[in-house]
Short mmCIF file of C-alpha atoms in Angstrom, two decimals:
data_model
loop_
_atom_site.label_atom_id
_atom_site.label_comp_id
_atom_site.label_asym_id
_atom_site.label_seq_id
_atom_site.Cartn_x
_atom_site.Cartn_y
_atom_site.Cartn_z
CA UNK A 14 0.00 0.00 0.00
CA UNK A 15 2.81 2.41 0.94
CA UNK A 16 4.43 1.74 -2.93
CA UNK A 17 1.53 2.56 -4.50
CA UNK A 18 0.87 5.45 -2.48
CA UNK A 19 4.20 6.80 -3.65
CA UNK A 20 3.21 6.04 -7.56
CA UNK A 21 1.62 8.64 -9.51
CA UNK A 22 -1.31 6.93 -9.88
CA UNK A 23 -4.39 10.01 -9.84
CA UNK A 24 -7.81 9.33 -8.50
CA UNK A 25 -10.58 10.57 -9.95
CA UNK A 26 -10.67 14.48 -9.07
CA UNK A 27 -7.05 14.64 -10.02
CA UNK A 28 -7.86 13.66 -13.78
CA UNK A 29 -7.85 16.89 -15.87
CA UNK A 30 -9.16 17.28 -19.45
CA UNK A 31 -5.99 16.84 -22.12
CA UNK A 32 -3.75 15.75 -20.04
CA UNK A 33 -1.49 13.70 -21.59
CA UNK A 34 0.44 10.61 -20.74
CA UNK A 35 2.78 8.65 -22.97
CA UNK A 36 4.54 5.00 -23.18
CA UNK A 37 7.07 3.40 -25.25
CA UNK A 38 8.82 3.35 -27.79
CA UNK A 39 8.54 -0.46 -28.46
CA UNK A 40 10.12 -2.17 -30.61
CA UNK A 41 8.32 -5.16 -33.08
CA UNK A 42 10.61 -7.60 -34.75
CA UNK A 43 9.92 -9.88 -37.43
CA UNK A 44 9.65 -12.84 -35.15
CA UNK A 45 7.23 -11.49 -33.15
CA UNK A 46 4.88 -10.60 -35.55
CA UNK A 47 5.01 -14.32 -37.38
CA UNK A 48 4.96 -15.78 -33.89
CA UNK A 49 1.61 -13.85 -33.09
CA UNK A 50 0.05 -14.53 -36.23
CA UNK A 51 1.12 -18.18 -36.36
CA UNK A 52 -0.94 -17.95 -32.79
CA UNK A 53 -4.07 -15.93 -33.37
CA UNK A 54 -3.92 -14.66 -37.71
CA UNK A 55 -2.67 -16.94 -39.78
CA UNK A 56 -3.58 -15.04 -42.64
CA UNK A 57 -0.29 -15.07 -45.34
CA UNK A 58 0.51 -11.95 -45.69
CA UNK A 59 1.16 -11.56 -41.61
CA UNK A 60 3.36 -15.04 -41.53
CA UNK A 61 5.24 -15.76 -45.03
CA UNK A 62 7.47 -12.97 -46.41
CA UNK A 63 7.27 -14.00 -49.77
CA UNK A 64 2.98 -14.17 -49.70
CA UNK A 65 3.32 -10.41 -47.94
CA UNK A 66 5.39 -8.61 -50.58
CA UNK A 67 2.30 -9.59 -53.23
CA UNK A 68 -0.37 -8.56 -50.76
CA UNK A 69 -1.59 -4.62 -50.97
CA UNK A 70 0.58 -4.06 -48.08
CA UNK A 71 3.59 -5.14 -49.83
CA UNK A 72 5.92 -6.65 -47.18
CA UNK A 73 4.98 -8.11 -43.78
CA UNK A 74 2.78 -6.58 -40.87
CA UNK A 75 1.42 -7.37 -38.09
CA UNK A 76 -1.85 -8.43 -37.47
CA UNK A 77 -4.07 -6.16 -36.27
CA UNK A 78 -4.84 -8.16 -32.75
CA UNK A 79 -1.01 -7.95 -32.00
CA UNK A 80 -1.33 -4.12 -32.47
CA UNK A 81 -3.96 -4.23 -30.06
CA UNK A 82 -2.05 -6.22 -27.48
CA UNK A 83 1.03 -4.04 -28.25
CA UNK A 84 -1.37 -1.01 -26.97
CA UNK A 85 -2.30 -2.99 -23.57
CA UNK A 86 1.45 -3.73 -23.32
CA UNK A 87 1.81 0.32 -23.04
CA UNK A 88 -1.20 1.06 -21.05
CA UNK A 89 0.08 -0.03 -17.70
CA UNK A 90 3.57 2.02 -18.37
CA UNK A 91 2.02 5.47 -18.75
CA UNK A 92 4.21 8.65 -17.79
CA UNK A 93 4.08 10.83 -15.78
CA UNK A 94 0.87 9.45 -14.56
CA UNK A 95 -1.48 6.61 -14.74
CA UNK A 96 -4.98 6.31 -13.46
CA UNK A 97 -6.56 4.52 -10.11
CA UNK A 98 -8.90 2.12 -12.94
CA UNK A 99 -11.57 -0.06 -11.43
CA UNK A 100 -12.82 -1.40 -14.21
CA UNK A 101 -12.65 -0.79 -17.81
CA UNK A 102 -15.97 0.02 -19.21
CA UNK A 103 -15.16 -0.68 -23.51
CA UNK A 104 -13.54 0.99 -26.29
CA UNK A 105 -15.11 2.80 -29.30
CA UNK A 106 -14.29 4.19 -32.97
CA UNK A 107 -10.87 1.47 -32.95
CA UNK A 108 -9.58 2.04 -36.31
CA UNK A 109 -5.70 0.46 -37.76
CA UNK A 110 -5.26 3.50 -40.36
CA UNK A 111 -1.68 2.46 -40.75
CA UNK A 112 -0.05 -1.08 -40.89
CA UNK A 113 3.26 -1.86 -38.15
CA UNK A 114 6.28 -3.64 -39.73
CA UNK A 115 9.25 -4.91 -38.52
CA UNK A 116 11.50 -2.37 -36.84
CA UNK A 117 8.54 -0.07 -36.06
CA UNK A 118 8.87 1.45 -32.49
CA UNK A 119 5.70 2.14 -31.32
CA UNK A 120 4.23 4.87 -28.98
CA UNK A 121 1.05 5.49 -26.91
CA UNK A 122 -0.46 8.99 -26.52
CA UNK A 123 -3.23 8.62 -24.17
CA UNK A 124 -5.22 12.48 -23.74
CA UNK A 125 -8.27 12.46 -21.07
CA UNK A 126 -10.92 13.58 -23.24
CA UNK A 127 -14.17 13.92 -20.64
CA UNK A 128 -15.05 12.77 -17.06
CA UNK A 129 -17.93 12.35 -15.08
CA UNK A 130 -18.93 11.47 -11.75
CA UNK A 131 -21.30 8.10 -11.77
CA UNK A 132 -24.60 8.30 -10.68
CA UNK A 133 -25.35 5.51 -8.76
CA UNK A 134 -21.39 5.17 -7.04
CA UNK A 135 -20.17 7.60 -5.30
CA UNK A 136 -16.60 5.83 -4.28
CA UNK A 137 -16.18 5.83 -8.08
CA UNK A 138 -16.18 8.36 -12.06
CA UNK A 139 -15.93 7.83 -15.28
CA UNK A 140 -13.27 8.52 -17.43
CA UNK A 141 -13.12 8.74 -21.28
CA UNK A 142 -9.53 7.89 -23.12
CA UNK A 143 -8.23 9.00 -26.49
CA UNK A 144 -5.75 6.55 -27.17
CA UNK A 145 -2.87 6.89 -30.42
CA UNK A 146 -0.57 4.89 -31.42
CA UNK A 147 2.06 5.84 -32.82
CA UNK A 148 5.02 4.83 -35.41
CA UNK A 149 8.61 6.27 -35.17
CA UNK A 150 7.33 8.16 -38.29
CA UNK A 151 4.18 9.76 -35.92
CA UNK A 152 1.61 7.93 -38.45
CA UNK A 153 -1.05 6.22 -36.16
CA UNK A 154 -1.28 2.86 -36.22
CA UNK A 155 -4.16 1.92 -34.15
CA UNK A 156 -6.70 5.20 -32.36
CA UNK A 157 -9.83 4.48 -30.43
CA UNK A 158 -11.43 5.24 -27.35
CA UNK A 159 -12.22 3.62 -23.97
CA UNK A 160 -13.93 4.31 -21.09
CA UNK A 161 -12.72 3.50 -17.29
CA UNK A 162 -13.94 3.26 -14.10
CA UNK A 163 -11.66 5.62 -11.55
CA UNK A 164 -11.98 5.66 -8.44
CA UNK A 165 -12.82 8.58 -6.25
CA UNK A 166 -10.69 10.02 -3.51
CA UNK A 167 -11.74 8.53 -0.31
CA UNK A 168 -13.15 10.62 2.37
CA UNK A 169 -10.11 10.39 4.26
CA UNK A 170 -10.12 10.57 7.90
CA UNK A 171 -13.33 11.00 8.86
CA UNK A 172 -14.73 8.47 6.84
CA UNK A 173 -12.27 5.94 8.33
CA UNK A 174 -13.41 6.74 11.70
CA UNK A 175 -16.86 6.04 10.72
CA UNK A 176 -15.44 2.61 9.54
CA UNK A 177 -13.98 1.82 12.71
CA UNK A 178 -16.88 2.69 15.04
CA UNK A 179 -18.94 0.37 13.11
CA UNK B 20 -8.10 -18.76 -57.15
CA UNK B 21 -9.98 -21.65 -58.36
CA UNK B 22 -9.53 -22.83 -54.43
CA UNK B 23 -10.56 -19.31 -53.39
CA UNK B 24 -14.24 -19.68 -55.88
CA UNK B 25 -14.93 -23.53 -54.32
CA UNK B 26 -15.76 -22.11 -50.36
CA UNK B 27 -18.44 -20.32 -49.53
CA UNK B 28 -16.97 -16.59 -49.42
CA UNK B 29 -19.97 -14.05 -50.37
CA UNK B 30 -19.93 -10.89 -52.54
CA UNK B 31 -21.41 -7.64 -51.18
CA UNK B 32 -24.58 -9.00 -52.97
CA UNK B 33 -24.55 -12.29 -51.42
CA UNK B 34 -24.89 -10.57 -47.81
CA UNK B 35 -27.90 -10.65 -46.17
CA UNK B 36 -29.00 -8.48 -42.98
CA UNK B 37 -29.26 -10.80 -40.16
CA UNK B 38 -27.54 -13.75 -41.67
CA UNK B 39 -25.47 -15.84 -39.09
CA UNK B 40 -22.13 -17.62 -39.21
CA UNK B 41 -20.57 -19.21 -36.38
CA UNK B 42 -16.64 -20.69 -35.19
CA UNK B 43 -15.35 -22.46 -32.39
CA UNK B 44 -15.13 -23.73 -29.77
CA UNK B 45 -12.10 -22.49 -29.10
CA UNK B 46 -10.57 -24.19 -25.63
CA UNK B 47 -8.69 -21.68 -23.12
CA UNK B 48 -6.34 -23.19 -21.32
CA UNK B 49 -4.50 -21.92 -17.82
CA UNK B 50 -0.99 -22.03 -19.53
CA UNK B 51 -2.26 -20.13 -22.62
CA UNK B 52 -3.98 -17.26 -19.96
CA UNK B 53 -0.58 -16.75 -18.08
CA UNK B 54 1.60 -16.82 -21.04
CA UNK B 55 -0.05 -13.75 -23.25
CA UNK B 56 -0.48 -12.30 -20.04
CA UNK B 57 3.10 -12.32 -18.86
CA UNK B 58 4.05 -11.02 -22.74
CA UNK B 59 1.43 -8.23 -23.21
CA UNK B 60 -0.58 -7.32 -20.02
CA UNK B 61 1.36 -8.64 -16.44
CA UNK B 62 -1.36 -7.81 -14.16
CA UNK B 63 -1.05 -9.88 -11.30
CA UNK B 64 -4.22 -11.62 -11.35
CA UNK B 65 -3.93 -12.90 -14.92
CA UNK B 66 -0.65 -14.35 -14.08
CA UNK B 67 -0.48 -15.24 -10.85
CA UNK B 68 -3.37 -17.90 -9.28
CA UNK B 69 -2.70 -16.93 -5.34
CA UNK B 70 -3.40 -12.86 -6.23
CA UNK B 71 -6.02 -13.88 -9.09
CA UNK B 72 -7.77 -15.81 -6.20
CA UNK B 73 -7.65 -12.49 -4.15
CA UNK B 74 -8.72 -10.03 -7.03
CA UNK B 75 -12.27 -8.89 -7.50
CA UNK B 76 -12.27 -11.62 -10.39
CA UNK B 77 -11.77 -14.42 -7.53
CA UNK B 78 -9.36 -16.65 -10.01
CA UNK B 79 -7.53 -16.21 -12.93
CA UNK B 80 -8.76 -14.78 -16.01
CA UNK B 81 -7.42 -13.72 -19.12
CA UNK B 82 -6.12 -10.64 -20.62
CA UNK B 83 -8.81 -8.64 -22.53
CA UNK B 84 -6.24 -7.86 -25.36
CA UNK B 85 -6.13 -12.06 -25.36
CA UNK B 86 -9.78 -12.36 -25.72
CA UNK B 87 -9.86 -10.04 -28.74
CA UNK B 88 -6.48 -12.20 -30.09
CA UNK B 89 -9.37 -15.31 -29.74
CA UNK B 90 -11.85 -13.51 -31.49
CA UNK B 91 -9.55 -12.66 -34.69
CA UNK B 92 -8.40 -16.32 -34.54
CA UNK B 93 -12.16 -17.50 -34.54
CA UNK B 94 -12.96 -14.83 -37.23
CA UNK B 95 -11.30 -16.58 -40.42
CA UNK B 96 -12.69 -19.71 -39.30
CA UNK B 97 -16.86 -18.69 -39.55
CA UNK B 98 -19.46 -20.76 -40.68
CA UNK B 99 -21.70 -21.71 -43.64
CA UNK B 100 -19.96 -18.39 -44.99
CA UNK B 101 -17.27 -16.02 -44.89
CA UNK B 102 -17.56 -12.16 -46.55
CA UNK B 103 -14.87 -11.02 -49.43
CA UNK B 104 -13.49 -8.65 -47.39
CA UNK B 105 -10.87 -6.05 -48.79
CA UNK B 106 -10.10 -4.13 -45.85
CA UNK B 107 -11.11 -3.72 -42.12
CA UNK B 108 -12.57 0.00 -41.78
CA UNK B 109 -12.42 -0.34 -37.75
CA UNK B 110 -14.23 -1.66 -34.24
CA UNK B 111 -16.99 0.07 -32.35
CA UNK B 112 -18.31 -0.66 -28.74
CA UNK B 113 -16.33 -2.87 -28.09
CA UNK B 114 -17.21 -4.66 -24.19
CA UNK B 115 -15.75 -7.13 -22.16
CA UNK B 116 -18.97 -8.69 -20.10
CA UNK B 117 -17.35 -11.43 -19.05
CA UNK B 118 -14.09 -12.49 -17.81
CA UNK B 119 -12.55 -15.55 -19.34
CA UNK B 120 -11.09 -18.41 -16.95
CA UNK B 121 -8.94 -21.17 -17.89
CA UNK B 122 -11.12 -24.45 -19.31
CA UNK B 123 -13.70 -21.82 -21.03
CA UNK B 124 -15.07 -23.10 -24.36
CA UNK B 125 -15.78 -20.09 -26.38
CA UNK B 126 -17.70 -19.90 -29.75
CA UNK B 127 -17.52 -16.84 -32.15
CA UNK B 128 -21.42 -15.36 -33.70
CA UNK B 129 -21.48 -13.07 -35.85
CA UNK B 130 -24.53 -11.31 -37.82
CA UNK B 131 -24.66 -8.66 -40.31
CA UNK B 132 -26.38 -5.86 -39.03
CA UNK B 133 -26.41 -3.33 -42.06
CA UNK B 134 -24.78 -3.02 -45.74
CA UNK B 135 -24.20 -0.42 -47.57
CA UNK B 136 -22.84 0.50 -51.27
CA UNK B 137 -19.38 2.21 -51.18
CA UNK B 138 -20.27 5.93 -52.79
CA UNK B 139 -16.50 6.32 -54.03
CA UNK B 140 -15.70 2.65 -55.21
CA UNK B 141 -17.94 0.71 -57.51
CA UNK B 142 -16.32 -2.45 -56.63
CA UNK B 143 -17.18 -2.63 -53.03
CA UNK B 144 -19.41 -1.89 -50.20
CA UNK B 145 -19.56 -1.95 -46.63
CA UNK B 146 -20.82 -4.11 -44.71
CA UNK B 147 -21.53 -4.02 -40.31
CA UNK B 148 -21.05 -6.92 -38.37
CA UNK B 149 -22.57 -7.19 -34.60
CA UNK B 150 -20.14 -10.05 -32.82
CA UNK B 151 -20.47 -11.70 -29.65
CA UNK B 152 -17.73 -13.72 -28.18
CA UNK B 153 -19.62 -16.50 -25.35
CA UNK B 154 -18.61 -19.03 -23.32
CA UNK B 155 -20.21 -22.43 -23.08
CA UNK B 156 -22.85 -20.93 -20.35
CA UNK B 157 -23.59 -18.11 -23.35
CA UNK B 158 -22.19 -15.38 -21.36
CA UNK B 159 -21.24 -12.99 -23.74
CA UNK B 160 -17.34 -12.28 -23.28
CA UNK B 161 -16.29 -10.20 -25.78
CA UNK B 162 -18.75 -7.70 -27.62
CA UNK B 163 -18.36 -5.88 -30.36
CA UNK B 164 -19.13 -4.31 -33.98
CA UNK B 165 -17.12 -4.21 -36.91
CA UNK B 166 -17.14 -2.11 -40.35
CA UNK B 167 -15.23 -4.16 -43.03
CA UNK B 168 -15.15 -3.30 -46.91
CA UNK B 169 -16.19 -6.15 -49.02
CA UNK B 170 -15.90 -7.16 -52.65
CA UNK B 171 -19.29 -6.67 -55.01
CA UNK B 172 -19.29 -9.50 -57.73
CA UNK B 173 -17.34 -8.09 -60.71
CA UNK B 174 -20.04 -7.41 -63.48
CA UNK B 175 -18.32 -10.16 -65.52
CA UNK B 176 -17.76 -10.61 -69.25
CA UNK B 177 -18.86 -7.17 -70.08
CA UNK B 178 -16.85 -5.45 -67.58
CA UNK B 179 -13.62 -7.52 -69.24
CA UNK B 180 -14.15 -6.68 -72.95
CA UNK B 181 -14.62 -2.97 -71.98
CA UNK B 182 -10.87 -3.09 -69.97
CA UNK B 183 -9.66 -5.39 -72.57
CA UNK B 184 -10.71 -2.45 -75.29
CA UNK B 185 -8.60 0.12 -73.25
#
């Protein structure tokens, strides 16, 4: 409890509108990208080299599940600041405009777009996420949206005293 | 491409709204659980069974990134039909219901929602899938709609003589 307490990890009231936190770069080899297709995409032009320089994207890339799990990779290694998450809530408008290759180093810009307090909790808000990211040429490779639970600063002292006369 | 014309892959045309194609079961095992987790998303309940048995999830479950890497490996594999699709255009709510636990059997549906002719491209039109992900109780795990651009049957001898003129 103490180590997370000295984490910049914001509650709730401490998320501001814009802010910004960032992850990465990482770096995607070859091998990883035919190991996760071989896995989960099997399609040929994200496992044979040969099959991916005649497809439209003319070489290898990764499959687009990979990106996603690339993204979720960065998530929990925000700077300078990540976000007391309860629960995630889903993600919206998740597009791939631009295909990752071998040697990419990727990036995650994450920008609080809105927040709200919910209704029926009070220990508890909701956040909504604009995620990018991002090739060492800034070109996005996978943007969309999600939508956390945060949790609210607790009461502090008084509220724990109530706790322990009960 | 005389493979390609022998399965059941449908033109725009072909789609219907509400038609239904179906993959899996798909078997999630414990090992398979820790071992995306401890690559892409090292929380320590989906990699570790003692503080998975303590989490709010009470047991291990998988990574949400690894649930969508199940859906795109159940995706290729639908039944009576597949779409010609050219591109994906991107994912929309997008919900994770469910957790997934190790032994889960978990079966892909998939129904077109809407189609629509592409205004630019002659040659394709779009078409919206709803998807649910469920287990072998039906719990929905993974939710979600996709866009995808698919092929309208080329207009056939006609079309050819006119290209073959130019």
């Amino acid at each position: 409890m103490r180590l997370e307490a000295l984490m910049t990890s914001l509650y709730f009231e401490e998320a501001e509108i814009g802010q910004l936190r960032t992850a990465g770069p990482y770096l995607v080899s070859k091998d990883e990208i035919i190991e996760f297709a071989q896995r989960y995409d099997p399609q040929p032009f994200d496992i044979d080299e040969e099959a991916a320089a005649r497809s439209v994207f003319a070489g290898l890339t990764a499959s687009g599940a990979h990106t996603f799990a690339i993204l979720i990779s960065l998530l929990s290694k925000t700077q300078p600041y990540s976000l007391r998450v309860l629960a995630g809530l889903g993600w919206d408008e998740l597009k791939l405009p631009t295909p990752v290759r071998p040697g990419d180093e990727l990036s995650l810009e994450v920008a609080i777009l809105e927040k709200r307090e919910s209704k029926s909790s009070a220990d508890r808000g909701v956040v909504r996420n604009q995620m990018h990211l991002r090739n060492q040429k800034r070109e996005v490779a996978l943007q969309c949206i999600n939508n956390v639970l945060v949790a609210r600063r607790p009461a502090g002292a008084d509220r724990k005293d109530s706790e322990l006369v009960k």
